[in-house]
C-alpha positions as a printed NumPy array, in Angstrom:
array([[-107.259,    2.332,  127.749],
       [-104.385,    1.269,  125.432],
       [-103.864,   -1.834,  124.158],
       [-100.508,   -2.943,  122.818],
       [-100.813,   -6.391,  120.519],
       [ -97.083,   -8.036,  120.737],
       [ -95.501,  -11.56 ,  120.436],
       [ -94.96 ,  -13.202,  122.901],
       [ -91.565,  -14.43 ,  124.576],
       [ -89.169,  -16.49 ,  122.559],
       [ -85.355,  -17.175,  122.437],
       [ -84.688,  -16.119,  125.72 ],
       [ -86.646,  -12.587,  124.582],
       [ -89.243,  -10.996,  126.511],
       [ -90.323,   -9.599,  123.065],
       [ -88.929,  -10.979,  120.001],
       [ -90.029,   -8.192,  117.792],
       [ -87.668,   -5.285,  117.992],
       [ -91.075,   -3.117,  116.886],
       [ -93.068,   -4.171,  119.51 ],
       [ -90.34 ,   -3.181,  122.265],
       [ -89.872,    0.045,  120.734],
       [ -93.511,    0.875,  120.898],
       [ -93.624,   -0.413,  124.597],
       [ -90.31 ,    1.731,  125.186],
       [ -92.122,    5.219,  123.802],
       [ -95.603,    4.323,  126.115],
       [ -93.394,    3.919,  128.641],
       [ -91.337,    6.98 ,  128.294],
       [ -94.495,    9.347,  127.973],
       [ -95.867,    7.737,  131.083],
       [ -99.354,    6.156,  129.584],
       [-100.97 ,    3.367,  130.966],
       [-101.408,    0.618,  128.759],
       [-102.277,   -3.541,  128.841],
       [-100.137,   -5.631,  126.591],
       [-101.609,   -8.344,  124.968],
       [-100.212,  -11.488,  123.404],
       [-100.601,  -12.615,  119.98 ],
       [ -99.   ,  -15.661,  118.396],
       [-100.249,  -14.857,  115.232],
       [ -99.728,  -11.683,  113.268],
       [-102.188,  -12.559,  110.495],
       [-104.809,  -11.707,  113.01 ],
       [-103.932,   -8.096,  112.996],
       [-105.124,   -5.352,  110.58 ],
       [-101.917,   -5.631,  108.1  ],
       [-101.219,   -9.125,  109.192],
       [ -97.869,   -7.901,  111.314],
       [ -97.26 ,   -6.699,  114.627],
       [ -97.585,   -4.501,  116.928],
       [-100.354,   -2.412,  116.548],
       [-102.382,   -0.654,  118.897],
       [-106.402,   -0.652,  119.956],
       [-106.883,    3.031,  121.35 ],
       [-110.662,    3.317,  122.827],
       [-111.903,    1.257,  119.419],
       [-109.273,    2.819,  117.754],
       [-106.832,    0.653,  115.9  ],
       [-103.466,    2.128,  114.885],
       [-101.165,   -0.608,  112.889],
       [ -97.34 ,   -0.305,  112.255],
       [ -94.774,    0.67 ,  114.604],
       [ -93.544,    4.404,  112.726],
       [ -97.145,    4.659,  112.689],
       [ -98.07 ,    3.942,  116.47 ],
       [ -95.329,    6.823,  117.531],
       [ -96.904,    9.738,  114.698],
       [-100.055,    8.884,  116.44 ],
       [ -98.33 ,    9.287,  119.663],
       [ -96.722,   12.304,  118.935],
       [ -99.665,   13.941,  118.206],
       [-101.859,   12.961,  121.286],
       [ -99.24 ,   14.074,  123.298],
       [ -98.688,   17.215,  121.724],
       [ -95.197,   16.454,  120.552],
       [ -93.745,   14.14 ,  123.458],
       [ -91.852,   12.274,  120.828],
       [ -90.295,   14.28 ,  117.978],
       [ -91.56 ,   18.015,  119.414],
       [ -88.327,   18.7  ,  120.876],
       [ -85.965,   17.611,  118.166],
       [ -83.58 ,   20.038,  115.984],
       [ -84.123,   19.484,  111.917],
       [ -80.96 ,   17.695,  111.869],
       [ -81.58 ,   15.706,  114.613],
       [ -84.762,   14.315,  113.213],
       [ -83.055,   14.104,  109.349],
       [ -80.034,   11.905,  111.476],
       [ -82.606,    9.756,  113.355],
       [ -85.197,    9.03 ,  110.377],
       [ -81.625,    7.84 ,  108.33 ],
       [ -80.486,    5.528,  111.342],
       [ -83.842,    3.878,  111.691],
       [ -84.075,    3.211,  107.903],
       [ -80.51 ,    1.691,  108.309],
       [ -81.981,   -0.077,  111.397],
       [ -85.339,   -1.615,  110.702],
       [ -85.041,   -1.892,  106.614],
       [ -81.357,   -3.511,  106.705],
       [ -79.516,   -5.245,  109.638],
       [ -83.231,   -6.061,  111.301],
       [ -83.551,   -8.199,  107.812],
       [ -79.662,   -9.334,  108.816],
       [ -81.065,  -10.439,  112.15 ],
       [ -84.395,  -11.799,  110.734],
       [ -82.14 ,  -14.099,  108.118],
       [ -79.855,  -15.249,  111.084],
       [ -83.222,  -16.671,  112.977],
       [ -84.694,  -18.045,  109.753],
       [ -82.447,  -18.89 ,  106.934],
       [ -79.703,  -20.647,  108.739],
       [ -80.174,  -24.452,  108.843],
       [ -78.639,  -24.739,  112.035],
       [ -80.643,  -21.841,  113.816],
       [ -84.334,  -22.758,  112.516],
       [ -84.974,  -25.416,  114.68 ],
       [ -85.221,  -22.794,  117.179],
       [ -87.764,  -20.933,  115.176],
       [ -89.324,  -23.977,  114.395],
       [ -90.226,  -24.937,  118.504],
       [ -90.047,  -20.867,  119.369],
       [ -93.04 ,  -19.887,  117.331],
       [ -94.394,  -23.375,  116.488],
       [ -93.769,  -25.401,  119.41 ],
       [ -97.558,  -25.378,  120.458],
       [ -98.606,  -27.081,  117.326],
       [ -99.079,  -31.031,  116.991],
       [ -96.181,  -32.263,  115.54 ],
       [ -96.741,  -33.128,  111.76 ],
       [ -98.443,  -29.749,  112.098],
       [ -95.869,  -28.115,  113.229],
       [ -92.981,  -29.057,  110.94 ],
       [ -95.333,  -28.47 ,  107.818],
       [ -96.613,  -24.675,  108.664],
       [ -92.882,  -23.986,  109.59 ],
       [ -91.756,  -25.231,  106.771],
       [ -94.222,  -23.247,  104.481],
       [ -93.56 ,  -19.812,  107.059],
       [ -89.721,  -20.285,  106.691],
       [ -90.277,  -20.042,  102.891],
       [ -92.042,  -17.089,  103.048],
       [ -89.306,  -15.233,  105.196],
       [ -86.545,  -16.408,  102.834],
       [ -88.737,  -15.273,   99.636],
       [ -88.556,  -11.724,  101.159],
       [ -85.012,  -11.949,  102.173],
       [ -84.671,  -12.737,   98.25 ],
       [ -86.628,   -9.947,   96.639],
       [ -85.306,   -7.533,   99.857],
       [ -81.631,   -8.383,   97.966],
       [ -79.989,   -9.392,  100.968],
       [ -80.707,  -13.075,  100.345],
       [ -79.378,  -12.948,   97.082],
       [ -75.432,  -12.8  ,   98.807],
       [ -73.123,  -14.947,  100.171],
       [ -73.119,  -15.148,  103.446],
       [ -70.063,  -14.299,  104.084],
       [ -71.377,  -11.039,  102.172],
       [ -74.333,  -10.737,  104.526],
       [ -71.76 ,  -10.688,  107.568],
       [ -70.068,   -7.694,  105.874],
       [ -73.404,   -5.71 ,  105.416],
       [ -74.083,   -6.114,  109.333],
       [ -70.393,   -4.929,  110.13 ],
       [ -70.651,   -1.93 ,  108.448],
       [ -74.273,   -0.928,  109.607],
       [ -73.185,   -2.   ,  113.2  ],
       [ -69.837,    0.273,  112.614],
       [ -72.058,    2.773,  111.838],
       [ -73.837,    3.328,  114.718],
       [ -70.467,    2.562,  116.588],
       [ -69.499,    5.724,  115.229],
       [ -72.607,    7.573,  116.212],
       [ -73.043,    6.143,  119.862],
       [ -69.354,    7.067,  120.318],
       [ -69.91 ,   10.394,  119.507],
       [ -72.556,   11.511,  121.926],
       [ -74.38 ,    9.596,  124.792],
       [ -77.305,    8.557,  122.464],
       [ -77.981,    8.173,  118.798],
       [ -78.538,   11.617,  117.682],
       [ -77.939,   13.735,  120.833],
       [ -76.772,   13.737,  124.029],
       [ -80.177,   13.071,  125.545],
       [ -82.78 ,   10.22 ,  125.277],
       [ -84.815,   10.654,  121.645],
       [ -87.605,    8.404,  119.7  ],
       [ -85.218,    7.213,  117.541],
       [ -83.176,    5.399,  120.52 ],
       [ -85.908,    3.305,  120.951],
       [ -85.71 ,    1.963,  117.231],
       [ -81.965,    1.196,  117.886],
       [ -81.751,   -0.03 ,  121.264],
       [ -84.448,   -2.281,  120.966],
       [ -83.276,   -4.345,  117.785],
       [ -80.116,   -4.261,  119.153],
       [ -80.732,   -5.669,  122.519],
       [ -82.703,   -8.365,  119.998],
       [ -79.398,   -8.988,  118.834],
       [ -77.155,   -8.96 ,  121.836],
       [ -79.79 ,  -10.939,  124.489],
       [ -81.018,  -13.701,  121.53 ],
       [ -80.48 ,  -17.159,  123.122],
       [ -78.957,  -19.068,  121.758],
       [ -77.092,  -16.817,  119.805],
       [ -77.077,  -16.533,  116.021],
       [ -74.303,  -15.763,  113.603],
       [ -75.133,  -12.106,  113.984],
       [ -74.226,  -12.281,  117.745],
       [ -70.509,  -12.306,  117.403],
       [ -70.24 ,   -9.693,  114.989],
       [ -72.466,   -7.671,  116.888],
       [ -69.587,   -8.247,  119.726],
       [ -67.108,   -6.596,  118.252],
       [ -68.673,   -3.336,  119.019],
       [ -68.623,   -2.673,  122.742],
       [ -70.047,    0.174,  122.792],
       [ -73.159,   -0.477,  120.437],
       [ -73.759,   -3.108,  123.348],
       [ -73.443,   -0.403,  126.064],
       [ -75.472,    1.751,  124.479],
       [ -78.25 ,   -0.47 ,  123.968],
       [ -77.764,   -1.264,  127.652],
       [ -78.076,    2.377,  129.233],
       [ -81.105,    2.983,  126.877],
       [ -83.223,    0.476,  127.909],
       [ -81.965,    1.178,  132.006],
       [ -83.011,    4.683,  131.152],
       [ -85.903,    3.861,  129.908],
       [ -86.813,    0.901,  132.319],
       [ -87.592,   -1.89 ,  129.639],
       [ -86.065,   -4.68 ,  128.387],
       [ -85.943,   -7.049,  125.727],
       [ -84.74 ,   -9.64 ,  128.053]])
């Protein structure tokens, strides 16, 4: 049996981790029947982050790592079918994707003043009250720390908003160009993209990020009909 460790709901999410959903999304699409399983706190898994995966005893941690080891039980359900170029496009996209504008979207939730009261009763809420305002206090330094040394919280952010426009251009550019990321079919590397996305697009109530993320249509159409196609949400 396979057991998928995620968060659990907040801001209006079903899953606030865009890596969690896109491990859920490739289970899904290669038809294996797994159990998710809540966890509030990531610094009880192996790497202290989430997801990760308990396989028969078996633990697999990190996302990109979860869908190699996927891949290979499954004889090549998730990258087997893919052209060179398809796989050099898609491994490029995700970088852009989960090492940039996810830290875009992570800073909108965290950094802003007026947002972080939502992080503060999303992921702390539980907590008695001193409690909670002191270890959110001490997380939310954390986060902005590696927005710092990431470089991204070193800008304006005015500047920030212009990194996010161009990555979301980006894959404007590439969903507009074929039904799905990299091809005209359903690949891996749509499930990196419409699942941060839909993070993006569905967060309630909206961050910063939201209405620049609304000036591309069809990025939010894409990340629709992926997760239709695939039949799960971040919602």
């Amino acid at each position: 049996m396979i057991q998928l460790y995620t968060f659990p709901p907040a801001f209006g999410l079903r899953n606030v981790s865009p890596f969690c959903l896109k491990v859920e999304m490739a289970l899904t699409h290669l038809e294996l029947d797994y159990e998710i399983i809540e966890e509030a706190d990531p610094r009880k898994s192996p790497k202290g982050k989430l997801p990760y995966l308990l396989v028969d005893g078996e633990c697999i941690p990190d996302s990109e790592l979860i869908l190699e080891y996927l891949d290979g039980k499954t004889d090549g359900g998730l990258y087997g079918e893919l052209s060179a170029l398809e796989y050099a496009r898609g491994t490029a996209f995700t970088r852009l994707i989960e090492d940039h504008l996810y830290w875009i979207l992570v800073a909108s939730r965290w950094v802003d003043d007026d947002w972080f009261p939502n992080v503060r009763e999303g992921f702390f809420g539980g907590l008695p009250g001193p409690l909670k305002y002191l270890v959110a206090k001490i997380a939310r330094g954390q986060v902005s720390k590696t927005y710092l040394l990431h470089g991204l919280g070193k800008h304006s952010l005015e500047e920030q908003k212009g990194f996010a426009r161009r990555d979301l251009r980006a894959l404007d550019a590439a969903v507009r160009s074929s039904t799905h990321l990299v091809a005209d079919r359903l690949t891996v590397f749509d499930f990196s993209a419409a699942s941060l996305l839909a993070g993006i697009y569905d967060n309630q109530p909206p961050t910063w990020l939201q209405p620049i993320a609304c000036e591309f249509p069809a990025v939010r159409d894409y990340a629709e009909r992926v997760q239709a196609e695939v039949g799960v949400y971040c919602r």
